XYZ file of C-alpha atoms in Angstrom:
211
model
C -92.995 114.141 137.561
C -94.492 113.179 134.288
C -92.086 110.520 132.925
C -92.045 112.031 129.591
C -90.998 115.543 131.311
C -88.052 113.197 132.874
C -87.103 111.634 129.793
C -87.339 114.758 127.697
C -85.346 117.266 130.176
C -82.721 114.954 131.667
C -79.884 116.439 129.776
C -76.190 116.777 130.511
C -76.083 119.524 133.584
C -72.271 120.600 134.183
C -72.978 123.937 135.922
C -73.778 123.202 139.215
C -74.087 124.913 142.783
C -71.688 123.331 145.551
C -74.298 122.445 147.759
C -74.287 119.027 149.093
C -77.161 116.419 147.733
C -79.127 115.137 150.827
C -78.469 111.744 152.181
C -81.993 110.891 151.444
C -82.142 111.772 147.876
C -78.715 110.073 147.499
C -80.754 106.746 148.869
C -83.114 107.035 146.454
C -81.102 107.882 143.025
C -78.847 104.283 144.199
C -82.319 102.622 144.629
C -83.284 103.500 141.676
C -80.301 102.593 139.937
C -80.473 98.938 141.032
C -84.185 98.291 139.698
C -83.020 98.711 136.275
C -82.663 95.530 133.909
C -80.043 93.313 134.320
C -78.807 90.313 132.163
C -79.599 87.204 133.702
C -80.411 88.827 136.665
C -76.667 88.955 137.351
C -76.437 92.245 138.964
C -72.406 92.296 138.369
C -72.419 96.021 138.892
C -71.181 98.041 141.649
C -71.226 101.939 142.502
C -69.338 104.141 144.543
C -70.103 107.260 145.569
C -67.642 110.199 146.234
C -68.132 113.099 148.127
C -64.595 113.419 149.777
C -62.815 116.405 148.848
C -59.480 114.980 149.075
C -60.657 111.810 146.685
C -62.084 114.265 144.342
C -58.904 116.656 144.265
C -56.816 113.359 143.613
C -58.851 112.413 140.567
C -59.375 115.762 138.936
C -55.609 116.226 137.276
C -56.128 112.562 135.850
C -59.725 113.911 134.533
C -58.020 117.152 133.163
C -55.518 115.165 131.536
C -57.594 112.481 129.792
C -59.934 115.207 128.303
C -56.563 116.965 127.200
C -55.747 114.134 125.344
C -59.480 113.256 123.987
C -59.307 116.583 122.234
C -56.086 115.940 120.948
C -56.787 112.795 119.265
C -60.238 111.118 118.806
C -62.008 114.688 119.036
C -59.678 116.562 117.202
C -60.874 116.704 113.831
C -64.384 117.452 114.927
C -62.721 120.559 116.961
C -61.371 121.911 113.947
C -64.254 121.948 112.223
C -66.680 123.034 115.080
C -69.616 125.149 114.470
C -71.203 127.170 117.351
C -73.421 124.287 118.832
C -70.191 121.891 118.648
C -68.037 124.951 120.153
C -70.729 125.383 123.109
C -70.911 121.342 123.870
C -66.842 121.822 123.888
C -67.015 124.818 126.412
C -69.503 122.854 128.377
C -67.256 119.750 128.578
C -64.365 121.988 129.443
C -66.057 123.640 132.482
C -66.608 119.886 133.818
C -63.050 119.237 133.669
C -61.852 122.413 135.188
C -64.673 122.240 137.986
C -64.254 118.061 138.242
C -63.086 118.355 142.102
C -65.871 121.015 143.063
C -69.162 118.680 142.159
C -70.845 117.836 145.210
C -71.029 114.131 144.465
C -69.700 111.877 141.881
C -71.304 108.435 141.080
C -68.602 105.513 140.095
C -70.652 103.056 137.965
C -68.333 99.552 137.911
C -69.201 96.273 135.750
C -67.760 93.105 136.342
C -66.761 90.563 132.979
C -69.604 92.963 130.823
C -67.737 94.646 128.011
C -71.232 95.621 126.476
C -72.678 97.830 129.435
C -75.815 96.321 128.566
C -76.889 96.228 132.083
C -74.710 99.127 133.940
C -76.184 102.025 131.736
C -79.973 101.228 131.893
C -78.925 101.062 135.953
C -76.943 104.696 135.504
C -79.729 106.248 133.419
C -82.073 105.091 136.025
C -80.074 106.758 138.551
C -79.969 110.289 136.444
C -83.632 110.329 136.080
C -84.280 109.729 139.715
C -81.821 112.469 140.403
C -83.961 114.808 137.659
C -87.130 113.962 139.549
C -85.075 115.311 142.409
C -84.102 118.512 140.733
C -80.392 117.535 140.633
C -78.285 117.640 137.637
C -76.160 115.164 136.205
C -73.530 114.393 133.518
C -71.962 110.942 132.185
C -68.723 110.920 131.085
C -66.501 107.790 130.399
C -62.842 109.495 130.203
C -61.317 108.109 133.202
C -62.228 104.959 132.555
C -60.779 105.235 129.012
C -57.414 107.352 129.886
C -56.992 106.762 133.646
C -58.779 103.307 134.696
C -55.770 101.729 136.760
C -55.018 104.912 138.615
C -58.595 105.816 139.236
C -59.320 102.320 140.321
C -56.173 102.331 142.968
C -57.160 105.439 143.945
C -60.797 104.268 144.840
C -59.451 101.276 146.284
C -61.257 99.009 143.825
C -59.737 95.242 144.073
C -57.421 94.868 141.179
C -58.292 90.872 140.616
C -61.959 90.613 140.646
C -62.653 91.883 137.363
C -64.097 95.159 138.122
C -63.930 97.712 135.178
C -64.812 101.618 135.384
C -67.690 102.108 132.908
C -68.772 105.667 133.957
C -68.551 108.323 136.195
C -71.490 110.543 136.652
C -71.332 114.025 138.428
C -74.407 115.143 140.421
C -75.450 118.972 141.809
C -78.010 121.220 141.698
C -77.923 123.319 138.285
C -77.308 126.883 137.969
C -79.038 126.931 134.744
C -82.766 125.871 133.566
C -84.281 122.668 132.504
C -84.832 122.024 128.928
C -85.343 120.077 125.891
C -81.517 119.108 124.427
C -81.493 120.110 120.906
C -81.080 117.196 118.658
C -81.337 115.889 114.712
C -84.758 115.347 113.966
C -85.350 111.467 114.914
C -86.553 110.941 110.927
C -82.810 111.535 110.112
C -81.597 109.049 112.016
C -84.000 106.417 111.985
C -84.526 103.805 109.506
C -87.369 100.759 108.807
C -86.462 96.987 107.919
C -83.565 97.978 105.775
C -80.377 100.741 106.551
C -81.285 103.756 104.544
C -85.363 103.269 104.229
C -87.289 105.787 105.654
C -88.558 104.827 109.051
C -92.190 105.792 107.727
C -92.794 108.988 109.932
C -91.357 112.641 110.697
C -90.799 114.395 113.726
C -90.095 118.138 113.055
C -90.564 119.160 116.675
C -90.013 117.391 120.185
C -93.271 115.796 120.942
C -93.033 117.021 124.549
C -94.226 119.035 125.621
C -97.529 118.304 123.105
């Protein structure tokens, strides 16, 4: 797969089939993850794959409660004034919560003594790009780490005294829909040059891939 196809089409794919992810695909995904840049080559990350239905069933209520609290607090004003696109995104997020225990594979990414995420998120993105190359859809979420960190670490058996923190969770599954380029605000509307507010010097009215 062309690298730009992967970059432009690796969007959140929350509606997936229950089909299991083959072990060789999982191996490829995690091997790509650990090849990402890591500050000082510290590699202070850990990755936990969950495909046990019992574990997913225990975590699902925590995730659903976290999404509910998110929508009642931080996202409340945004949802009250939502346009059609925002409502579609919200519905997709609710779908993930409602079907959290049905995803065939979950990835939990942990970081140790690194609150910035400067190393863990490039690694997670590598995993998502590798999944895309295998035709597997992904969606990244931080809800469990924000609203239920202690319960999640306990359910996953993470040591409590070693400084590990859940950075994010990624769902994996073969999509029911089609890959495509996600709609975004044009780059020249969100980018500057040299000083805040100064024009970046070019415009991109349409996605540059496929050219």
